[in-house]
PDB file of C-alpha atoms in Angstrom:
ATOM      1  CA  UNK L   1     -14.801  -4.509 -21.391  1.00  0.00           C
ATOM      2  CA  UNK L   2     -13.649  -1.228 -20.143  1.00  0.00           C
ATOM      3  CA  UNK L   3     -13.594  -0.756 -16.273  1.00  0.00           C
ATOM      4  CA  UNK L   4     -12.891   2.926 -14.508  1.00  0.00           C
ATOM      5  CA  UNK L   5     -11.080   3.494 -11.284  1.00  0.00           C
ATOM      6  CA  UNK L   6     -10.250   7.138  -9.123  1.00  0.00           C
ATOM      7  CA  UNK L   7      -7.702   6.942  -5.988  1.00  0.00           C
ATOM      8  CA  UNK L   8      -5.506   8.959  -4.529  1.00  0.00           C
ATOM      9  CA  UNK L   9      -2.073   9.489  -4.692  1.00  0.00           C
ATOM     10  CA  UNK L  10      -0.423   7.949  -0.962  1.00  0.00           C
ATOM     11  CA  UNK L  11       3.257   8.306  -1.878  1.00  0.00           C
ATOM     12  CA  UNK L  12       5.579   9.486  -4.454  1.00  0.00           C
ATOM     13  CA  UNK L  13       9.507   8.857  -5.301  1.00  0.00           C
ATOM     14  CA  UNK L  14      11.778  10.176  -8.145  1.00  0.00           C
ATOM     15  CA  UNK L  15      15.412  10.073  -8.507  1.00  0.00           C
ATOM     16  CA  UNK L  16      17.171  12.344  -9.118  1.00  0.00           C
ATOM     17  CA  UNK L  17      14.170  14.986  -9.831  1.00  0.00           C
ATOM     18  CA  UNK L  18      10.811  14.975 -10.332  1.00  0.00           C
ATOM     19  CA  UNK L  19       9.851  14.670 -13.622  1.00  0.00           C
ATOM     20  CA  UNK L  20       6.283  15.460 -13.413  1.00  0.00           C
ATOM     21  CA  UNK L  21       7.264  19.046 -12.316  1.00  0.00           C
ATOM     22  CA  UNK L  22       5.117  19.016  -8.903  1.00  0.00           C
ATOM     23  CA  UNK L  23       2.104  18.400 -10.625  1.00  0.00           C
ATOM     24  CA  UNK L  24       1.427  14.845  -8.478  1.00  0.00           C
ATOM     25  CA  UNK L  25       1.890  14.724  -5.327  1.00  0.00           C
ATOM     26  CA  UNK L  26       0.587  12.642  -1.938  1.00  0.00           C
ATOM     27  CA  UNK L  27      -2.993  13.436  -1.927  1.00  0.00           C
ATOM     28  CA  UNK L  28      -3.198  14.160  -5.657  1.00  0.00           C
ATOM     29  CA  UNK L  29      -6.036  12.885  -7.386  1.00  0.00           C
ATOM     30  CA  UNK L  30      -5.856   9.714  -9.796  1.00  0.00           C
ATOM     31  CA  UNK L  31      -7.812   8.336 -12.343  1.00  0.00           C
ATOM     32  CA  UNK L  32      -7.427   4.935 -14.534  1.00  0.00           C
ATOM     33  CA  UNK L  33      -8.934   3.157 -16.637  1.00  0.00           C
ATOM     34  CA  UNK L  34      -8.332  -0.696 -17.721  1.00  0.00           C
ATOM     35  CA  UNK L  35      -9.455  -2.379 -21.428  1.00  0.00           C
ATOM     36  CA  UNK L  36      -9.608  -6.467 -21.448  1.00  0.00           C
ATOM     37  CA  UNK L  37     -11.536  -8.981 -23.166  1.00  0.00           C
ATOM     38  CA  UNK L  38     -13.809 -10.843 -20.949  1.00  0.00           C
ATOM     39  CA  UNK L  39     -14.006 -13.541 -23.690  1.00  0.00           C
ATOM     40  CA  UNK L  40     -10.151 -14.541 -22.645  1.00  0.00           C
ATOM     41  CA  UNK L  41      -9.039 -18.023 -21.900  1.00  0.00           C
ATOM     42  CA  UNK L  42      -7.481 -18.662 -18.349  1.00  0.00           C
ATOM     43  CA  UNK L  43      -3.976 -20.461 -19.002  1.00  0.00           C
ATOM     44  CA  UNK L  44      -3.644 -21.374 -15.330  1.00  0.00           C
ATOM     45  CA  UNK L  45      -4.883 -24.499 -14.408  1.00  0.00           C
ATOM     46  CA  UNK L  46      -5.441 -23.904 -10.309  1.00  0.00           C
ATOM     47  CA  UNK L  47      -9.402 -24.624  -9.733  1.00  0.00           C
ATOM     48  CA  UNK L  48      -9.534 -21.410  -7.700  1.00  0.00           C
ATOM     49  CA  UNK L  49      -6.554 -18.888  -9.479  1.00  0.00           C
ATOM     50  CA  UNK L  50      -7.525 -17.204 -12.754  1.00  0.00           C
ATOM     51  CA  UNK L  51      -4.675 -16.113 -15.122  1.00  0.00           C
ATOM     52  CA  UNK L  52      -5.530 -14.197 -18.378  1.00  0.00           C
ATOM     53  CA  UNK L  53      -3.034 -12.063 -20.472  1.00  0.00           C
ATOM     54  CA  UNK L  54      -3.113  -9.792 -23.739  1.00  0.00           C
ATOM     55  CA  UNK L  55      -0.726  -8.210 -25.948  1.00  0.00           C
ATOM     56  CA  UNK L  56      -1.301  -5.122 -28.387  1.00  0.00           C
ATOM     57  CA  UNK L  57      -4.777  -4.153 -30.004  1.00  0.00           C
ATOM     58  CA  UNK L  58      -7.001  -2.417 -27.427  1.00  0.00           C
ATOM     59  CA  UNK L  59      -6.265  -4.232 -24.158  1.00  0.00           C
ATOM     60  CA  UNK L  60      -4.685  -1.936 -21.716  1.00  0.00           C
ATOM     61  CA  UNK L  61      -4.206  -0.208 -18.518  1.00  0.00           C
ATOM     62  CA  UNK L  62      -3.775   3.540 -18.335  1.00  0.00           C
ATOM     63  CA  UNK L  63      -3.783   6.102 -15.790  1.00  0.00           C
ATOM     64  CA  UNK L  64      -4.097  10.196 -15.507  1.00  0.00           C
ATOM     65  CA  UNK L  65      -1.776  11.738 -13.127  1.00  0.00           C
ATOM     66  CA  UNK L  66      -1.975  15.308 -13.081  1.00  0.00           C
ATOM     67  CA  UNK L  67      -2.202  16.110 -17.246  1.00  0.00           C
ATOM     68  CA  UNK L  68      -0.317  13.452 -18.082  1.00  0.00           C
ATOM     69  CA  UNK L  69      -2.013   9.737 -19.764  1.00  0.00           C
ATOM     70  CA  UNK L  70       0.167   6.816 -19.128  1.00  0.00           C
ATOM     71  CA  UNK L  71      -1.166   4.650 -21.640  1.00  0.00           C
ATOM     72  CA  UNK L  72      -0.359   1.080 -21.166  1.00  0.00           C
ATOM     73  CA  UNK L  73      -0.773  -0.977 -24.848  1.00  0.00           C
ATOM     74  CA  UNK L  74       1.657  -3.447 -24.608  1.00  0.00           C
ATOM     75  CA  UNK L  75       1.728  -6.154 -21.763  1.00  0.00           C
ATOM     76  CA  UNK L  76      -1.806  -7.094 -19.806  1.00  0.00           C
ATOM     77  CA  UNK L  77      -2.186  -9.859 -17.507  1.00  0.00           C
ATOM     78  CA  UNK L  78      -5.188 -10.103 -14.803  1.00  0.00           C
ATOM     79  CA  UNK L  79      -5.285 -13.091 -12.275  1.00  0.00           C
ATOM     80  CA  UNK L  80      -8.318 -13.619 -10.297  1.00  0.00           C
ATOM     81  CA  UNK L  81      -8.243 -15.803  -7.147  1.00  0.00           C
ATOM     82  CA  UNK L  82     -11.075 -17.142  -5.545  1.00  0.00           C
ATOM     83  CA  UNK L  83     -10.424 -18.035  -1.905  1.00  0.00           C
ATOM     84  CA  UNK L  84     -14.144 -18.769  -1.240  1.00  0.00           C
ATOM     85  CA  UNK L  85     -15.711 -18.220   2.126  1.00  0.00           C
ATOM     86  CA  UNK L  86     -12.708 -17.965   5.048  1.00  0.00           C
ATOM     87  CA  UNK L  87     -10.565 -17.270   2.815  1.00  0.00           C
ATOM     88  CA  UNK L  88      -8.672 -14.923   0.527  1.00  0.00           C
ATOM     89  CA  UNK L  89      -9.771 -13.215  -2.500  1.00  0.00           C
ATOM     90  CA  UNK L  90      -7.628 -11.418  -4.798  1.00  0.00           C
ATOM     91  CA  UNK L  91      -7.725  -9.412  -8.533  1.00  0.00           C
ATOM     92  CA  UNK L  92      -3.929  -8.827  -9.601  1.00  0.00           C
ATOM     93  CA  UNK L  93      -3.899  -6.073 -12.611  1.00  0.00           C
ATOM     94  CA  UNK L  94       0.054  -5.664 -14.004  1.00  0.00           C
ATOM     95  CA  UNK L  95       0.612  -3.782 -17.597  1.00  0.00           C
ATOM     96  CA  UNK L  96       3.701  -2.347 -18.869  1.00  0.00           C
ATOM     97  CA  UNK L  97       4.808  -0.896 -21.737  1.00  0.00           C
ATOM     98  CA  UNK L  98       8.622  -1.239 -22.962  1.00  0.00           C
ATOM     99  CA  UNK L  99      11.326  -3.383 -21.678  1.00  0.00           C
ATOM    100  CA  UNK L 100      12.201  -3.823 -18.548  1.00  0.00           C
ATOM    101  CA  UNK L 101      15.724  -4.298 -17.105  1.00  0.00           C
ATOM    102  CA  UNK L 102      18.900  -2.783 -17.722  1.00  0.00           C
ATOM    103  CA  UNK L 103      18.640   1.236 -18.473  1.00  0.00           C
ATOM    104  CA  UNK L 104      15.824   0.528 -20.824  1.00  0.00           C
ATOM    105  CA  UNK L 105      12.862   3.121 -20.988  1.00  0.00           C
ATOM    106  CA  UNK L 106       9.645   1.310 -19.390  1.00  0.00           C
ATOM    107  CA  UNK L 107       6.454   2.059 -17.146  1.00  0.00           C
ATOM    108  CA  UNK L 108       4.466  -0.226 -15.621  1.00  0.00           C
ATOM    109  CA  UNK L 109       0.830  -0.142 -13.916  1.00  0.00           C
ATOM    110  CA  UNK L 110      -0.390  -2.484 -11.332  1.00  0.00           C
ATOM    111  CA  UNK L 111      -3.197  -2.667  -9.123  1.00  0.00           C
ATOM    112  CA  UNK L 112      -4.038  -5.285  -6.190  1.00  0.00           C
ATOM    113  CA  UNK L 113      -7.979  -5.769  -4.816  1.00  0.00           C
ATOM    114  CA  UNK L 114      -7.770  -8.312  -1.746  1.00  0.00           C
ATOM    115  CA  UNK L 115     -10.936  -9.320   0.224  1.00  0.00           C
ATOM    116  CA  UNK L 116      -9.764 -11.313   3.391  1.00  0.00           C
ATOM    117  CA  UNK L 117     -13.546 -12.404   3.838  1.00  0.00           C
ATOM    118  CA  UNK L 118     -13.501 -14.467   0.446  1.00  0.00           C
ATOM    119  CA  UNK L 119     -17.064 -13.041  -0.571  1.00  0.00           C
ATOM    120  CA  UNK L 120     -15.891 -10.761  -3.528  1.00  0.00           C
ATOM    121  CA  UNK L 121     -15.631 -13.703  -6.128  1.00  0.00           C
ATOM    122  CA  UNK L 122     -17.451 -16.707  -6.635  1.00  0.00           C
ATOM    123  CA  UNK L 123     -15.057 -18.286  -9.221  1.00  0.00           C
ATOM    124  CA  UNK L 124     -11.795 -17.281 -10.644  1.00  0.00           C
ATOM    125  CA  UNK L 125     -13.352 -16.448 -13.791  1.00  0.00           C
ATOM    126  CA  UNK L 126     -12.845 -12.603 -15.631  1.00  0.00           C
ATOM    127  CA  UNK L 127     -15.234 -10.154 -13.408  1.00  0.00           C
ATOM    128  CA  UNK L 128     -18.203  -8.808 -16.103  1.00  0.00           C
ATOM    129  CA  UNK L 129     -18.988  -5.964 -13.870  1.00  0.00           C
ATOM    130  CA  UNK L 130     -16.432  -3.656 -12.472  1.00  0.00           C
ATOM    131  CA  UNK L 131     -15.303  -4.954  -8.860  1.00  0.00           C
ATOM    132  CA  UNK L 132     -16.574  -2.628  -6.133  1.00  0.00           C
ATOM    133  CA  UNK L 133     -13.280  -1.306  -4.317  1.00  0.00           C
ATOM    134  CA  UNK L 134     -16.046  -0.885  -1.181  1.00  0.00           C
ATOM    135  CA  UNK L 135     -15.615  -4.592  -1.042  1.00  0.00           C
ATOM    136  CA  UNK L 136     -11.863  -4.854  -0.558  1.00  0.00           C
ATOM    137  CA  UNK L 137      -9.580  -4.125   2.417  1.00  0.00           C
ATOM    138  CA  UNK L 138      -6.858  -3.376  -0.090  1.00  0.00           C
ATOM    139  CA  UNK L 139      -7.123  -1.261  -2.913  1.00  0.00           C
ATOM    140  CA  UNK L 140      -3.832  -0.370  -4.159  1.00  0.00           C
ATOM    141  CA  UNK L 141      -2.183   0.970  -6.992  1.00  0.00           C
ATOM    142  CA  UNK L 142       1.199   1.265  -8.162  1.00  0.00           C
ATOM    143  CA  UNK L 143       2.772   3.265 -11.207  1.00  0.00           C
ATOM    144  CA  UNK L 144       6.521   2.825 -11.962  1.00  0.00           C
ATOM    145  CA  UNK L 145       9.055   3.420 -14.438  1.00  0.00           C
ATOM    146  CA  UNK L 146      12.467   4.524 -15.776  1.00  0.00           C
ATOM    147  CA  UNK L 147      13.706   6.946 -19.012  1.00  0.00           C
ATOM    148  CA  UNK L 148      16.716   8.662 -20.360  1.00  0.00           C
ATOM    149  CA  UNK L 149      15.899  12.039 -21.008  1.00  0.00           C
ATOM    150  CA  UNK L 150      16.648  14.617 -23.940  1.00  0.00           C
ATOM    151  CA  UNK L 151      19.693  15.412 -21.498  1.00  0.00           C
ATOM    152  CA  UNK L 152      20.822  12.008 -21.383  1.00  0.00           C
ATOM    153  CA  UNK L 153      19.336  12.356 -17.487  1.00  0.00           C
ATOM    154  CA  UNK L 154      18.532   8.631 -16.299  1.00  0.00           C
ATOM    155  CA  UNK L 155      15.308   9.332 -14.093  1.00  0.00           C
ATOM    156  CA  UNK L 156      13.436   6.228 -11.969  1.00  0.00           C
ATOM    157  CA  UNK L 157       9.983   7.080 -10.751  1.00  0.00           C
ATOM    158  CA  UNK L 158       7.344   5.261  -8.391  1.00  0.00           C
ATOM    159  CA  UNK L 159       3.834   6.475  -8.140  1.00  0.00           C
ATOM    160  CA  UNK L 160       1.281   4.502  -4.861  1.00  0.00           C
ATOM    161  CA  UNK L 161      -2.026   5.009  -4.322  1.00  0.00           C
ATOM    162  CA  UNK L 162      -5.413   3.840  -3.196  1.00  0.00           C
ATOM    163  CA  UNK L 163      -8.511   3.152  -5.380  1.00  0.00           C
ATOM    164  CA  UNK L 164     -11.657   5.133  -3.486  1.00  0.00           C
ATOM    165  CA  UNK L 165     -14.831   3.116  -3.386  1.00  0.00           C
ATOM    166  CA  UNK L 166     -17.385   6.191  -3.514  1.00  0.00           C
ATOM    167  CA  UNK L 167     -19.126   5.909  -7.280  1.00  0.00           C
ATOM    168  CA  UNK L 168     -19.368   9.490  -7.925  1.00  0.00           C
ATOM    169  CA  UNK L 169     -15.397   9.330  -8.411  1.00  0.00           C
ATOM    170  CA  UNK L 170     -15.908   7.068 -11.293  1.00  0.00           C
ATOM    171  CA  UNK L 171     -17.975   9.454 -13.223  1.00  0.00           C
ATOM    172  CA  UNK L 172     -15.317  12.172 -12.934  1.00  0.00           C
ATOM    173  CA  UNK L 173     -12.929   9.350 -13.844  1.00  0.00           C
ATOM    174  CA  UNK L 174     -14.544   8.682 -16.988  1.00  0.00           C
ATOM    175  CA  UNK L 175     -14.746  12.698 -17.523  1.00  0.00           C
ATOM    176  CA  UNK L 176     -10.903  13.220 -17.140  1.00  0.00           C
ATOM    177  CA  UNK L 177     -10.120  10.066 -18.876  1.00  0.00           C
ATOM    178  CA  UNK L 178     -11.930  11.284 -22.514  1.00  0.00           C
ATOM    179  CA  UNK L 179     -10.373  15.042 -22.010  1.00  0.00           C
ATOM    180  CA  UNK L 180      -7.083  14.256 -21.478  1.00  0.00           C
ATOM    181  CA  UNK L 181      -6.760  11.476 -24.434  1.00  0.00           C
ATOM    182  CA  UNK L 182      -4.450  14.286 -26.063  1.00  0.00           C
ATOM    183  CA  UNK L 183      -1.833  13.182 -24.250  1.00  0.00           C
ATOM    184  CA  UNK L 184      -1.772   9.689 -24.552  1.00  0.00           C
ATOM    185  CA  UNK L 185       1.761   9.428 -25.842  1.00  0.00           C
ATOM    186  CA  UNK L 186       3.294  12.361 -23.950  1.00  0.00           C
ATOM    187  CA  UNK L 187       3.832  10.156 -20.647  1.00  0.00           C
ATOM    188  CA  UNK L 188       5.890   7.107 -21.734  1.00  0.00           C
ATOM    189  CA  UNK L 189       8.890   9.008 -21.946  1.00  0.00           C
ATOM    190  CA  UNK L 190       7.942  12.158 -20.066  1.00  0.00           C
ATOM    191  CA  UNK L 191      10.375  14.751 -22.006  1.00  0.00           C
TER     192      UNK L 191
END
């Protein structure tokens, strides 16, 4: 299943420049999209907390900041809790793609939904239908990383934002999403 999401970009930090050249910056526009198999078995064994994971093949989290695709291929895991009524509900989205630790070159994508009402889930099963971000009191979104660049420059960048419930975003989503697959590759080491 393939679910779209639009935000906006809330705050921004690179060290020691930014490597994205201006392009993304608070207020910026942001579009992602997330690939998972609804099929997947939950390995946690909580009644109400969902935990489902992937490696390789077509599961994946990417997102569009300015031009750039951040394609995340290797590392997907999704927990779902279910607070029920009074209490909290939660979908946890966290992909990266390299190794991280040390100076190794990695990115990583992660996005939180939280409902304090506990009315967005009814189990802590996979969502079939893309979660409304409406529903949530937070919809956030992080994008992080770290490379060595072709001038052996050892840059760190963060990336925050908020998902924006209005639908017509996700159409545009989609729209960005298919014209900029030409540079799916070009943003996991940003040279």
């Amino acid at each position: 299943m393939t679910f779209n999401f639009a935000g906006q970009v809330t705050q921004t930090v690179f060290d020691p420049f930014d490597p994205l050249g201006g392009a993304v910056q608070v207020g910026s526009p942001m579009y992602s999209y997330m690939n998972f198999d609804t099929s997947a078995t939950d390995i946690n064994p909580a009644a109400n907390i969902g935990t489902y994971e992937w490696s390789g093949g077509t599961y994946g989290f990417a997102a569009l900041l300015g031009s750039v695709l951040f394609p995340v291929m290797h590392s997907l895991s999704i927990s779902v809790v279910d607070g029920a009524p009074g209490g909290i509900d939660q979908c946890l989205v966290y992909a990266w793609e390299g190794t991280q630790g040390g100076l190794n070159d990695y990115f990583s994508i992660s996005m939180t939904l939280q409902d304090d009402t506990g009315t967005a889930f009814s189990s802590d099963a996979l969502p079939t239908t893309r979660p409304d971000p409406g529903k949530f009191s937070v919809r956030s979104f992080v994008m992080s990383g770290q490379y060595t660049d072709l001038n052996n420059n050892f840059i760190q960048y963060e990336v925050q934002g908020n998902l924006v419930p209005e639908p017509t975003t996700l159409a545009l989503a989609g729209l960005a999403l298919l014209g900029c697959v030409g540079f799916s590759r070009q943003g996991k080491k940003l040279q």
